[in-house]
């Protein structure tokens, strides 16, 4: 019973956005319970939610997803599907599978009027009031989905306060009072409800169960799957055939026609040597945990993130603490669990400028506008955003006190020698600046380089579709707030940031050439309905689908009677091409497809 209580407590903390147990550790406990008590009710029902909100019955059960961590488990799933297909007279070669991202946020259901949590699968809690915070319904389709935050927005703005995108979602969706950073995230349109059906356009269907396994074993393909804009924590494999899905059916916990494949990371135990505090460009002071070096997945690890002051304090991650760290694939290693705690000494003063630190939420903040570390991090952000080579952290440290605009005003190849660079280094840095000045830059990217709160590249693009960059610089919050997708909170933040940086922006702007807005695509594929299959050389499947849609094609996830063309990369099975011929679709090579676009 203690194990059930621990699982219940872990589930409760997970749904509150403050997990104390990793996903893999939770799943390992479930596996142990499954082995020792397979009939336990906890294993056969959707993990419960607790709330005082109104309970509403789902129009159809909203179940959980079965999970697999090994290829053997995937093989067992495929065998299950093939056995079921034989039972209804469906040829194994006619089974269609699709692989979609397993979104990592908060499961919900949208019925056009109400947004409901998954709840216990039969009843969910009404969270429609959360729509007022700024959740986008995208696309606006009825049915189950996931509330997620855009990965790029989270990484750029929220990693100092939240250890994981999911924690931001579960911790703020039901909150009565939102912290300022959460209000801005919602106002910027970074949070959306993503319909599960829409996910199917991300990855096309494999050819067979054998191809499913081949893809899951292909590290390069797996890596391309994780390049989507939303946080994901695995891939979902599911059967497409309606009659087979119906025959496979569901348990009280999950649908038997789908399974989630998650990769367990390699772990290691080590001790904390030191806590190093570093200052970000916005003044947030975050802990880096220095550890006794350990090797994981062929890489020697000596540092892991401590997320924020609150996290390491609550978990007792001080010098001498024993911790377990995990690294999944190429993902940055993180703390999996704390084995033994240790006392922690919090800094009172900024490690860079010695200003007094202010506790704010889970963070420590340096409010000194002249902090040298904040200046360095801002310069790094600027050079990285505009892809100006050579100006990494070490170089920027030497140039910390030099105004940003000075780099664009100087043309002397020896200019940087005075800052401690060698002659050739000075030539290279000067050349990098001059090269950037001669190449056109997207104005939205240029503005995003200044790190103005709420003015990322995507938001800048929305505004610049209505205003010129000159008009934006002189705009008011009332002007911006009427632009679709730009609310009052975002408008106020942008205008304030522009005013603070106006002189600098105008000074640097004089040295840049801006790209002219691209003409609409010619629509050379208009009337075509295409399916991509095989290993593509042009880019990821999503890249090729986007290219087709830009040229007015309709992209489909599987072959149907309406498909006009099957576009094949490498390693395409005969079953797929034969089916294309059967439905009347023309089979094209990837090269033939590109020729149609004059590429």
PDB file of N, CA and C in Angstrom, residues 43 86 130 134 154 211 291 366 432 442 490-491 529 595:
ATOM      1  N   UNK A  43      -3.328   0.161 -11.787  1.00  0.00           N
ATOM      2  CA  UNK A  43      -2.745  -0.112 -13.097  1.00  0.00           C
ATOM      3  C   UNK A  43      -3.779  -0.092 -14.212  1.00  0.00           C
ATOM      4  N   UNK A  86      -5.101 -10.345 -38.689  1.00  0.00           N
ATOM      5  CA  UNK A  86      -5.412 -11.667 -39.235  1.00  0.00           C
ATOM      6  C   UNK A  86      -6.801 -12.130 -38.797  1.00  0.00           C
ATOM      7  N   UNK A 130      -9.336  29.119 -18.090  1.00  0.00           N
ATOM      8  CA  UNK A 130      -7.930  29.276 -18.458  1.00  0.00           C
ATOM      9  C   UNK A 130      -7.776  29.877 -19.853  1.00  0.00           C
ATOM     10  N   UNK A 134      -5.150  33.371 -22.190  1.00  0.00           N
ATOM     11  CA  UNK A 134      -4.507  33.546 -23.489  1.00  0.00           C
ATOM     12  C   UNK A 134      -4.113  32.266 -24.186  1.00  0.00           C
ATOM     13  N   UNK A 154       9.982  28.932 -24.211  1.00  0.00           N
ATOM     14  CA  UNK A 154      10.365  28.450 -22.880  1.00  0.00           C
ATOM     15  C   UNK A 154      11.878  28.535 -22.692  1.00  0.00           C
ATOM     16  N   UNK A 211       9.086  -1.362 -40.782  1.00  0.00           N
ATOM     17  CA  UNK A 211       9.606  -0.015 -41.007  1.00  0.00           C
ATOM     18  C   UNK A 211       9.497   0.836 -39.746  1.00  0.00           C
ATOM     19  N   UNK A 291      30.021  18.881 -10.453  1.00  0.00           N
ATOM     20  CA  UNK A 291      30.011  17.535  -9.872  1.00  0.00           C
ATOM     21  C   UNK A 291      31.353  16.828 -10.087  1.00  0.00           C
ATOM     22  N   UNK A 366      19.595  40.156  -9.874  1.00  0.00           N
ATOM     23  CA  UNK A 366      20.470  41.325  -9.803  1.00  0.00           C
ATOM     24  C   UNK A 366      19.785  42.443 -10.567  1.00  0.00           C
ATOM     25  N   UNK A 432      34.137  39.512 -39.557  1.00  0.00           N
ATOM     26  CA  UNK A 432      32.806  38.977 -39.229  1.00  0.00           C
ATOM     27  C   UNK A 432      31.771  40.097 -39.176  1.00  0.00           C
ATOM     28  N   UNK A 442      16.903  39.656 -41.956  1.00  0.00           N
ATOM     29  CA  UNK A 442      15.470  39.754 -41.732  1.00  0.00           C
ATOM     30  C   UNK A 442      15.233  40.767 -40.608  1.00  0.00           C
ATOM     31  N   UNK A 490       1.571  42.527 -23.889  1.00  0.00           N
ATOM     32  CA  UNK A 490       2.718  42.408 -24.800  1.00  0.00           C
ATOM     33  C   UNK A 490       3.064  43.766 -25.402  1.00  0.00           C
ATOM     34  N   UNK A 491       2.038  44.509 -25.823  1.00  0.00           N
ATOM     35  CA  UNK A 491       2.263  45.824 -26.442  1.00  0.00           C
ATOM     36  C   UNK A 491       2.985  46.768 -25.486  1.00  0.00           C
ATOM     37  N   UNK A 529      -2.342  16.463 -54.297  1.00  0.00           N
ATOM     38  CA  UNK A 529      -2.432  15.953 -52.924  1.00  0.00           C
ATOM     39  C   UNK A 529      -1.313  14.930 -52.771  1.00  0.00           C
ATOM     40  N   UNK A 595      12.352  18.884 -59.213  1.00  0.00           N
ATOM     41  CA  UNK A 595      12.350  19.412 -60.588  1.00  0.00           C
ATOM     42  C   UNK A 595      11.050  20.159 -60.875  1.00  0.00           C
TER      43      UNK A 595
END
